[in-house]
GROMACS .gro file of C-alpha atoms in nm:
model
  419
    1MET     CA    1  -9.932  -0.169  -6.459
    2ALA     CA    2  -9.726  -0.100  -6.117
    3GLN     CA    3  -9.902   0.047  -5.846
    4THR     CA    4  -9.808   0.343  -5.588
    5VAL     CA    5  -9.811   0.236  -5.235
    6ALA     CA    6  -9.824   0.497  -4.959
    7ALA     CA    7  -9.546   0.497  -4.718
    8GLN     CA    8  -9.648   0.315  -4.369
    9ASP     CA    9  -9.542   0.505  -4.069
   10GLU     CA   10  -9.287   0.290  -3.875
   11PRO     CA   11  -9.457   0.136  -3.554
   12ASP     CA   12  -9.362   0.338  -3.227
   13ASP     CA   13  -9.192   0.080  -3.008
   14ALA     CA   14  -9.101   0.329  -2.744
   15PRO     CA   15  -9.296   0.253  -2.404
   16ALA     CA   16  -9.589   0.436  -2.262
   17THR     CA   17  -9.416   0.556  -1.969
   18PRO     CA   18  -9.043   0.613  -1.883
   19PRO     CA   19  -8.862   0.365  -1.674
   20ILE     CA   20  -8.835   0.431  -1.318
   21ARG     CA   21  -8.466   0.475  -1.184
   22THR     CA   22  -8.347   0.383  -0.863
   23SER     CA   23  -8.020   0.593  -0.849
   24PRO     CA   24  -7.921   0.938  -0.997
   25ALA     CA   25  -7.904   0.960  -1.381
   26PRO     CA   26  -7.517   1.024  -1.483
   27PRO     CA   27  -7.465   1.352  -1.604
   28PRO     CA   28  -7.511   1.378  -1.935
   29ARG     CA   29  -7.173   1.356  -2.184
   30ILE     CA   30  -7.062   1.695  -2.338
   31ALA     CA   31  -6.958   1.638  -2.683
   32PRO     CA   32  -6.672   1.853  -2.807
   33PRO     CA   33  -6.828   2.099  -3.118
   34ARG     CA   34  -6.826   1.945  -3.458
   35PRO     CA   35  -6.622   2.136  -3.735
   36ILE     CA   36  -6.836   2.364  -3.940
   37ALA     CA   37  -6.834   2.150  -4.295
   38PRO     CA   38  -6.778   2.389  -4.597
   39PRO     CA   39  -7.080   2.427  -4.827
   40THR     CA   40  -7.145   2.166  -5.077
   41PRO     CA   41  -7.300   2.228  -5.436
   42ARG     CA   42  -7.658   2.141  -5.448
   43GLN     CA   43  -7.709   1.833  -5.600
   44MET     CA   44  -7.966   1.673  -5.815
   45VAL     CA   45  -8.000   1.332  -5.981
   46ALA     CA   46  -8.060   1.463  -6.383
   47PRO     CA   47  -7.987   1.263  -6.728
   48ALA     CA   48  -7.626   1.249  -6.825
   49TYR     CA   49  -7.717   1.482  -7.125
   50MET     CA   50  -7.854   1.774  -6.955
   51TYR     CA   51  -7.475   1.782  -6.797
   52GLU     CA   52  -7.329   1.752  -7.131
   53ASP     CA   53  -7.569   2.043  -7.243
   54TYR     CA   54  -7.469   2.281  -6.971
   55GLU     CA   55  -7.106   2.199  -7.073
   56ALA     CA   56  -7.165   2.267  -7.428
   57TYR     CA   57  -7.352   2.530  -7.412
   58CYS     CA   58  -7.369   2.770  -7.050
   59MET     CA   59  -6.966   2.751  -7.010
   60ASP     CA   60  -6.818   2.983  -7.326
   61GLY     CA   61  -6.950   3.329  -7.224
   62ARG     CA   62  -7.230   3.376  -7.436
   63GLN     CA   63  -7.473   3.677  -7.381
   64ALA     CA   64  -7.712   3.550  -7.088
   65VAL     CA   65  -8.036   3.725  -6.976
   66SER     CA   66  -8.144   3.617  -6.585
   67MET     CA   67  -8.423   3.345  -6.540
   68VAL     CA   68  -8.398   3.400  -6.152
   69ALA     CA   69  -8.770   3.505  -6.143
   70TYR     CA   70  -8.880   3.196  -6.346
   71GLY     CA   71  -8.719   2.893  -6.181
   72GLY     CA   72  -8.368   2.923  -6.315
   73ASP     CA   73  -8.057   3.111  -6.328
   74ARG     CA   74  -7.994   3.217  -6.672
   75ALA     CA   75  -8.086   3.196  -7.051
   76VAL     CA   76  -7.836   3.201  -7.338
   77PHE     CA   77  -7.941   3.178  -7.740
   78VAL     CA   78  -7.734   2.938  -7.950
   79ALA     CA   79  -7.764   2.947  -8.322
   80SER     CA   80  -7.641   2.643  -8.518
   81ASP     CA   81  -7.574   2.607  -8.908
   82ASN     CA   82  -7.658   2.214  -8.911
   83LYS     CA   83  -7.916   2.170  -8.641
   84PRO     CA   84  -8.205   2.385  -8.486
   85ASP     CA   85  -8.132   2.687  -8.303
   86LEU     CA   86  -8.195   2.655  -7.916
   87ILE     CA   87  -8.261   2.845  -7.597
   88ALA     CA   88  -8.060   2.669  -7.296
   89GLU     CA   89  -8.201   2.730  -6.934
   90CYS     CA   90  -7.855   2.739  -6.716
   91LEU     CA   91  -7.921   2.597  -6.363
   92ASP     CA   92  -7.587   2.675  -6.255
   93GLY     CA   93  -7.595   2.566  -5.908
   94TYR     CA   94  -7.661   2.181  -6.057
   95GLN     CA   95  -7.451   2.279  -6.358
   96ILE     CA   96  -7.720   2.127  -6.583
   97ALA     CA   97  -7.920   2.295  -6.866
   98ARG     CA   98  -8.270   2.248  -7.024
   99VAL     CA   99  -8.264   2.262  -7.361
  100ARG     CA  100  -8.539   2.460  -7.596
  101PRO     CA  101  -8.504   2.348  -7.941
  102VAL     CA  102  -8.673   2.620  -8.192
  103GLU     CA  103  -8.828   2.347  -8.417
  104ASN     CA  104  -9.142   2.525  -8.494
  105ILE     CA  105  -9.291   2.880  -8.580
  106SER     CA  106  -9.482   2.884  -8.210
  107SER     CA  107  -9.156   2.851  -8.007
  108ALA     CA  108  -8.974   3.116  -8.228
  109LEU     CA  109  -9.275   3.367  -8.159
  110MET     CA  110  -9.315   3.299  -7.814
  111MET     CA  111  -8.916   3.393  -7.770
  112LEU     CA  112  -8.965   3.688  -7.984
  113SER     CA  113  -9.199   3.836  -7.738
  114PHE     CA  114  -9.086   3.690  -7.398
  115ARG     CA  115  -8.991   3.993  -7.230
  116PRO     CA  116  -8.680   3.865  -7.053
  117PHE     CA  117  -8.515   3.763  -7.369
  118SER     CA  118  -8.544   4.136  -7.502
  119PRO     CA  119  -8.138   4.146  -7.508
  120LEU     CA  120  -8.140   3.837  -7.769
  121TRP     CA  121  -8.420   3.976  -8.000
  122GLU     CA  122  -8.178   4.123  -8.214
  123GLN     CA  123  -7.955   3.828  -8.236
  124MET     CA  124  -8.266   3.601  -8.324
  125GLU     CA  125  -8.430   3.819  -8.571
  126GLY     CA  126  -8.083   3.824  -8.728
  127GLU     CA  127  -8.107   3.450  -8.763
  128TRP     CA  128  -8.490   3.394  -8.845
  129GLY     CA  129  -8.585   3.696  -9.025
  130GLU     CA  130  -8.770   4.023  -8.885
  131ASP     CA  131  -9.072   3.860  -9.023
  132LEU     CA  132  -8.954   3.492  -8.962
  133GLY     CA  133  -8.933   3.422  -9.336
  134LEU     CA  134  -8.550   3.313  -9.286
  135LEU     CA  135  -8.671   3.028  -9.016
  136ARG     CA  136  -8.947   2.953  -9.239
  137ALA     CA  137  -8.753   2.879  -9.545
  138GLU     CA  138  -8.533   2.669  -9.325
  139LEU     CA  139  -8.803   2.495  -9.164
  140GLU     CA  140  -8.936   2.412  -9.513
  141VAL     CA  141  -8.620   2.250  -9.648
  142ALA     CA  142  -8.687   2.013  -9.332
  143ALA     CA  143  -9.041   1.951  -9.407
  144ARG     CA  144  -8.994   1.843  -9.746
  145ASN     CA  145  -8.722   1.599  -9.644
  146ALA     CA  146  -8.890   1.471  -9.364
  147THR     CA  147  -8.927   1.091  -9.299
  148ASP     CA  148  -9.028   1.033  -8.921
  149PRO     CA  149  -9.334   1.251  -8.817
  150GLY     CA  150  -9.197   1.198  -8.456
  151LEU     CA  151  -9.503   0.995  -8.315
  152GLY     CA  152  -9.305   0.710  -8.167
  153LEU     CA  153  -9.502   0.447  -8.369
  154SER     CA  154  -9.389   0.160  -8.637
  155MET     CA  155  -9.556   0.216  -8.991
  156ASP     CA  156  -9.469   0.162  -9.346
  157SER     CA  157  -9.188   0.386  -9.431
  158ASP     CA  158  -9.366   0.562  -9.711
  159ILE     CA  159  -9.687   0.646  -9.506
  160ALA     CA  160  -9.492   0.755  -9.272
  161ARG     CA  161  -9.285   0.984  -9.473
  162ASP     CA  162  -9.594   1.138  -9.660
  163ILE     CA  163  -9.743   1.187  -9.270
  164ALA     CA  164  -9.399   1.360  -9.173
  165ARG     CA  165  -9.380   1.586  -9.468
  166ALA     CA  166  -9.743   1.686  -9.459
  167ARG     CA  167  -9.749   1.750  -9.112
  168SER     CA  168  -9.482   1.978  -9.092
  169LEU     CA  169  -9.564   2.155  -9.425
  170ARG     CA  170  -9.901   2.278  -9.244
  171ALA     CA  171  -9.696   2.361  -8.965
  172ILE     CA  172  -9.568   2.624  -9.164
  173GLY     CA  173  -9.818   2.765  -9.354
  174TYR     CA  174  -9.826   2.530  -9.658
  175THR     CA  175 -10.174   2.374  -9.532
  176GLU     CA  176 -10.330   2.328  -9.891
  177GLU     CA  177 -10.024   2.122  -9.990
  178ALA     CA  178 -10.062   1.928  -9.685
  179ARG     CA  179 -10.421   1.890  -9.763
  180VAL     CA  180 -10.339   1.729 -10.090
  181ILE     CA  181 -10.086   1.509  -9.937
  182PHE     CA  182 -10.307   1.367  -9.693
  183ASP     CA  183 -10.598   1.328  -9.949
  184ARG     CA  184 -10.378   1.112 -10.176
  185LEU     CA  185 -10.245   0.897  -9.926
  186ALA     CA  186 -10.589   0.809  -9.768
  187GLU     CA  187 -10.663   0.736 -10.134
  188ARG     CA  188 -10.392   0.504 -10.119
  189ILE     CA  189 -10.419   0.296  -9.795
  190ASN     CA  190 -10.794   0.269  -9.798
  191SER     CA  191 -10.795   0.067 -10.145
  192GLY     CA  192 -10.659  -0.272 -10.201
  193SER     CA  193 -10.767  -0.630 -10.048
  194GLU     CA  194 -10.985  -0.658  -9.734
  195SER     CA  195 -10.622  -0.830  -9.565
  196ARG     CA  196 -10.455  -0.485  -9.653
  197LEU     CA  197 -10.724  -0.288  -9.528
  198ARG     CA  198 -10.731  -0.460  -9.204
  199ARG     CA  199 -10.334  -0.446  -9.162
  200LEU     CA  200 -10.374  -0.076  -9.212
  201GLU     CA  201 -10.687   0.021  -8.995
  202PHE     CA  202 -10.465   0.228  -8.748
  203GLU     CA  203 -10.286   0.423  -9.008
  204ARG     CA  204 -10.657   0.480  -9.218
  205ALA     CA  205 -10.792   0.615  -8.900
  206LEU     CA  206 -10.451   0.838  -8.827
  207VAL     CA  207 -10.483   0.977  -9.140
  208ALA     CA  208 -10.867   1.077  -9.160
  209SER     CA  209 -10.828   1.247  -8.833
  210TYR     CA  210 -10.526   1.439  -9.012
  211GLN     CA  211 -10.742   1.544  -9.304
  212ALA     CA  212 -10.988   1.650  -9.056
  213THR     CA  213 -10.771   1.878  -8.841
  214THR     CA  214 -10.631   2.016  -9.173
  215ALA     CA  215 -10.975   2.090  -9.280
  216GLN     CA  216 -11.040   2.262  -8.963
  217MET     CA  217 -10.691   2.469  -9.000
  218LEU     CA  218 -10.825   2.579  -9.347
  219GLY     CA  219 -11.124   2.751  -9.167
  220SER     CA  220 -11.407   2.467  -9.219
  221VAL     CA  221 -11.513   2.263  -8.875
  222ASP     CA  222 -11.800   2.154  -9.086
  223GLU     CA  223 -11.591   2.013  -9.327
  224ALA     CA  224 -11.376   1.840  -9.078
  225ALA     CA  225 -11.678   1.700  -8.931
  226ARG     CA  226 -11.793   1.541  -9.261
  227ILE     CA  227 -11.472   1.397  -9.323
  228MET     CA  228 -11.474   1.193  -9.024
  229GLY     CA  229 -11.828   1.099  -9.075
  230GLU     CA  230 -11.803   0.946  -9.433
  231PHE     CA  231 -11.470   0.777  -9.326
  232LEU     CA  232 -11.648   0.625  -9.011
  233GLU     CA  233 -11.943   0.514  -9.231
  234GLU     CA  234 -11.685   0.298  -9.421
  235PHE     CA  235 -11.491   0.176  -9.147
  236PRO     CA  236 -11.509  -0.153  -8.936
  237GLU     CA  237 -11.741  -0.148  -8.646
  238ASP     CA  238 -11.523  -0.386  -8.473
  239SER     CA  239 -11.216  -0.219  -8.528
  240ASP     CA  240 -10.996  -0.167  -8.213
  241TYR     CA  241 -10.905   0.170  -8.370
  242ARG     CA  242 -11.244   0.314  -8.433
  243LEU     CA  243 -11.296   0.475  -8.110
  244ASN     CA  244 -11.062   0.780  -8.164
  245PRO     CA  245 -11.213   0.867  -8.526
  246GLU     CA  246 -11.557   0.889  -8.309
  247ILE     CA  247 -11.417   1.103  -8.036
  248ASN     CA  248 -11.269   1.350  -8.313
  249TYR     CA  249 -11.600   1.321  -8.519
  250ALA     CA  250 -11.817   1.409  -8.219
  251ALA     CA  251 -11.557   1.682  -8.150
  252PHE     CA  252 -11.596   1.855  -8.479
  253LEU     CA  253 -11.956   1.843  -8.442
  254ALA     CA  254 -11.977   1.995  -8.131
  255GLU     CA  255 -11.751   2.295  -8.278
  256ALA     CA  256 -11.984   2.317  -8.559
  257GLY     CA  257 -12.253   2.388  -8.328
  258ASP     CA  258 -12.452   2.035  -8.376
  259TYR     CA  259 -12.451   1.960  -8.023
  260ARG     CA  260 -12.732   1.684  -8.027
  261ALA     CA  261 -12.546   1.515  -8.328
  262SER     CA  262 -12.242   1.515  -8.115
  263TYR     CA  263 -12.417   1.375  -7.819
  264ARG     CA  264 -12.528   1.088  -8.005
  265VAL     CA  265 -12.186   0.994  -8.108
  266ILE     CA  266 -12.003   1.068  -7.794
  267VAL     CA  267 -12.217   0.907  -7.508
  268PRO     CA  268 -12.235   0.548  -7.632
  269ALA     CA  269 -11.833   0.581  -7.715
  270TYR     CA  270 -11.784   0.676  -7.373
  271ASP     CA  271 -12.021   0.411  -7.249
  272ALA     CA  272 -11.834   0.137  -7.446
  273PHE     CA  273 -11.488   0.266  -7.346
  274ARG     CA  274 -11.621   0.306  -6.959
  275GLY     CA  275 -11.745  -0.087  -7.020
  276GLN     CA  276 -11.416  -0.219  -7.108
  277GLY     CA  277 -11.317  -0.222  -6.749
  278TYR     CA  278 -11.030   0.100  -6.743
  279ASP     CA  279 -10.973   0.266  -6.428
  280PRO     CA  280 -10.987   0.628  -6.512
  281GLU     CA  281 -10.746   0.745  -6.196
  282THR     CA  282 -10.481   0.498  -6.362
  283TYR     CA  283 -10.566   0.477  -6.738
  284THR     CA  284 -10.417   0.756  -6.924
  285LEU     CA  285 -10.448   0.667  -7.289
  286GLY     CA  286 -10.461   0.973  -7.485
  287GLY     CA  287 -10.857   0.889  -7.527
  288ALA     CA  288 -10.917   0.866  -7.176
  289ASP     CA  289 -11.188   1.081  -6.983
  290ARG     CA  290 -11.094   1.391  -7.022
  291GLU     CA  291 -11.126   1.327  -7.403
  292PHE     CA  292 -11.461   1.242  -7.389
  293ALA     CA  293 -11.561   1.462  -7.104
  294TRP     CA  294 -11.504   1.824  -7.288
  295ILE     CA  295 -11.696   1.712  -7.545
  296ILE     CA  296 -11.987   1.622  -7.343
  297ALA     CA  297 -11.964   1.885  -7.109
  298CYS     CA  298 -11.991   2.124  -7.436
  299ASN     CA  299 -12.300   1.916  -7.554
  300ARG     CA  300 -12.462   1.942  -7.209
  301TRP     CA  301 -12.389   2.300  -7.183
  302ASN     CA  302 -12.519   2.373  -7.480
  303MET     CA  303 -12.839   2.185  -7.488
  304ASP     CA  304 -12.959   2.411  -7.159
  305LYS     CA  305 -12.821   2.126  -6.933
  306GLU     CA  306 -12.564   2.366  -6.753
  307GLU     CA  307 -12.593   2.151  -6.431
  308ALA     CA  308 -12.569   1.853  -6.631
  309ALA     CA  309 -12.223   1.960  -6.761
  310GLN     CA  310 -12.053   2.034  -6.461
  311PRO     CA  311 -11.964   1.682  -6.376
  312PHE     CA  312 -11.774   1.650  -6.687
  313ILE     CA  313 -11.640   2.004  -6.660
  314ASP     CA  314 -11.471   1.857  -6.318
  315ILE     CA  315 -11.335   1.569  -6.523
  316VAL     CA  316 -11.140   1.804  -6.752
  317GLN     CA  317 -11.031   2.045  -6.444
  318ASN     CA  318 -10.882   1.768  -6.216
  319ALA     CA  319 -10.709   1.577  -6.544
  320PRO     CA  320 -10.332   1.553  -6.481
  321GLU     CA  321 -10.148   1.837  -6.692
  322GLN     CA  322  -9.964   1.564  -6.884
  323PRO     CA  323 -10.062   1.245  -6.915
  324ARG     CA  324  -9.848   0.950  -7.032
  325ASP     CA  325  -9.957   0.707  -7.350
  326GLU     CA  326  -9.737   0.397  -7.352
  327TYR     CA  327  -9.819   0.412  -7.742
  328VAL     CA  328  -9.829   0.774  -7.837
  329ALA     CA  329  -9.560   0.990  -7.775
  330ASN     CA  330  -9.709   1.329  -7.814
  331VAL     CA  331 -10.048   1.341  -7.563
  332PRO     CA  332 -10.213   1.678  -7.550
  333ARG     CA  333 -10.186   1.855  -7.223
  334SER     CA  334 -10.484   1.954  -7.038
  335THR     CA  335 -10.447   2.316  -7.051
  336ARG     CA  336 -10.504   2.263  -7.404
  337ILE     CA  337 -10.791   2.067  -7.391
  338LEU     CA  338 -10.956   2.326  -7.122
  339ARG     CA  339 -10.928   2.578  -7.357
  340ARG     CA  340 -11.111   2.371  -7.625
  341MET     CA  341 -11.373   2.329  -7.382
  342TYR     CA  342 -11.415   2.673  -7.279
  343ARG     CA  343 -11.394   2.777  -7.616
  344CYS     CA  344 -11.709   2.517  -7.737
  345ILE     CA  345 -11.915   2.654  -7.420
  346GLY     CA  346 -11.831   3.014  -7.506
  347ASP     CA  347 -11.698   3.079  -7.099
  348ALA     CA  348 -11.415   3.336  -7.159
  349ASP     CA  349 -11.345   3.354  -6.828
  350GLY     CA  350 -11.283   2.997  -6.773
  351TRP     CA  351 -11.059   3.022  -7.114
  352TYR     CA  352 -10.855   3.286  -6.999
  353ALA     CA  353 -10.801   3.146  -6.646
  354GLN     CA  354 -10.512   2.963  -6.698
  355PHE     CA  355 -10.335   3.245  -6.805
  356GLY     CA  356 -10.390   3.450  -6.504
  357ASP     CA  357 -10.379   3.197  -6.239
  358GLY     CA  358 -10.025   3.068  -6.266
  359SER     CA  359 -10.150   2.698  -6.456
  360LEU     CA  360  -9.922   2.784  -6.735
  361PRO     CA  361  -9.541   2.878  -6.721
  362ALA     CA  362  -9.431   3.174  -6.803
  363LEU     CA  363  -9.242   3.036  -7.081
  364ASP     CA  364  -9.532   2.855  -7.291
  365GLU     CA  365  -9.595   2.854  -7.665
  366ALA     CA  366  -9.984   2.915  -7.548
  367TRP     CA  367  -9.910   3.271  -7.488
  368THR     CA  368  -9.875   3.349  -7.839
  369MET     CA  369 -10.262   3.295  -7.869
  370LEU     CA  370 -10.309   3.656  -7.664
  371GLN     CA  371 -10.125   3.826  -7.942
  372PRO     CA  372 -10.367   4.050  -8.113
  373ALA     CA  373 -10.283   3.914  -8.473
  374TYR     CA  374 -10.331   3.535  -8.362
  375GLY     CA  375 -10.504   3.332  -8.604
  376GLY     CA  376 -10.534   2.949  -8.482
  377GLU     CA  377 -10.801   2.741  -8.464
  378ASN     CA  378 -10.814   2.761  -8.086
  379ALA     CA  379 -10.774   3.133  -8.052
  380PRO     CA  380 -11.013   3.320  -7.806
  381LEU     CA  381 -11.378   3.397  -7.989
  382PRO     CA  382 -11.391   3.748  -8.156
  383ASP     CA  383 -11.596   3.928  -7.920
  384TRP     CA  384 -11.429   3.805  -7.619
  385GLN     CA  385 -11.239   4.078  -7.374
  386MET     CA  386 -10.921   3.988  -7.203
  387PRO     CA  387 -10.981   4.001  -6.785
  388GLU     CA  388 -10.789   4.271  -6.634
  389ARG     CA  389 -10.581   3.983  -6.424
  390THR     CA  390 -10.486   3.812  -6.784
  391SER     CA  391 -10.379   4.137  -6.942
  392ALA     CA  392 -10.177   4.242  -6.653
  393ARG     CA  393  -9.990   3.914  -6.633
  394TYR     CA  394  -9.960   3.891  -7.019
  395ASN     CA  395  -9.819   4.238  -7.064
  396GLU     CA  396  -9.559   4.132  -6.740
  397LEU     CA  397  -9.411   3.867  -6.971
  398TYR     CA  398  -9.482   3.940  -7.315
  399ARG     CA  399  -9.451   4.216  -7.573
  400HIS     CA  400  -9.705   4.273  -7.841
  401LEU     CA  401  -9.492   4.158  -8.166
  402PRO     CA  402  -9.449   4.411  -8.434
  403GLU     CA  403  -9.696   4.386  -8.732
  404THR     CA  404  -9.411   4.237  -8.973
  405TYR     CA  405  -9.496   3.919  -8.757
  406ALA     CA  406  -9.884   3.923  -8.831
  407PRO     CA  407  -9.840   3.677  -9.098
  408ALA     CA  408  -9.672   3.419  -8.912
  409LEU     CA  409  -9.899   3.442  -8.642
  410ARG     CA  410 -10.182   3.352  -8.884
  411ASN     CA  411  -9.948   3.084  -9.015
  412TRP     CA  412  -9.950   3.251  -9.313
  413ARG     CA  413 -10.323   3.175  -9.412
  414ASP     CA  414 -10.383   3.462  -9.593
  415SER     CA  415 -10.045   3.527  -9.764
  416GLU     CA  416  -9.981   3.488 -10.122
  417ASP     CA  417  -9.701   3.229 -10.070
  418GLY     CA  418  -9.877   3.053  -9.756
  419GLU     CA  419 -10.180   2.885  -9.956
   0.00000   0.00000   0.00000
């Protein structure tokens, strides 16, 4: 891994005292005034596609809204018949565009509640429906034809197809159907010869984690913990892929309130991880220090050891927001890990802090979690009250969505057509 070397100050070769002159110095030469150069456009080194996106989306007179207060110039909404709709943030001074495709329900909910986008809401609702039903139907077609789970990993095509379908379906509320797909896939890849089982260890661990998170989405973290525990009982102790299921098992135990059992799982796993010689300052695999730390912090806090929890809270608080992983394309951001930790220790002020202190960008899907009807598994606890500072920031940026969007905010968990 390349190391970052700090820049060195150049040596100062000037003499300690100025030389002694034996004759008066000549008068200084006066240079003629330089002509004033015309202003030049701002320059930025950006990928070629950002210039192409600007030309495609920002130069045809579409209705635009100002983004000056949020680090941009303007934004436009682009509807498309054969690819995802999108928001293009146009940086006119550089003639580049940042594109946000609408590939999931959360991004649509964010855009429909972000107040600066209010001039675009009518057009968005025309494309997606006043309850996101039209968008959900489009995403369902894509989900049922999905073949790539988008993980940046190589695996057998039939396994990749089932994972892609199940992940995409549960993201739009067909969670029970996704559970069935994952369960059948698990049966298929956890049987066969010893050599086959060894070859598919990574896929087996991955699918077990999807089974557990799907159970959590269906409302049972106890079931999620049971799934991971039973999987680990049958999974080889010496597997290179055992660590992540152990982390997930400990996390679900902690969130189910079995802190001591979680602690017994996570501490040996953390000791083994640190014993492998990884440098916590540079090693940024998705299962690095912060993944262990939030679980240990939750355990120690709830076992009446608040002082012992603090060093692990500090690890999560100081982690980089977006670690890079050379193997996995999508690594959770640290603000998400912080929310999970603060929820686990019951710290409402800590959970809400990132919404009020500027840690989160103004345009971020996490803001949908503050909608009153939101029903995700990492939502604020029911008895928490939003701090005034967070409430003021939220109301400045976002509106409460109409009741028609409540099923989408709950991922159709309670609706007849959404499992």
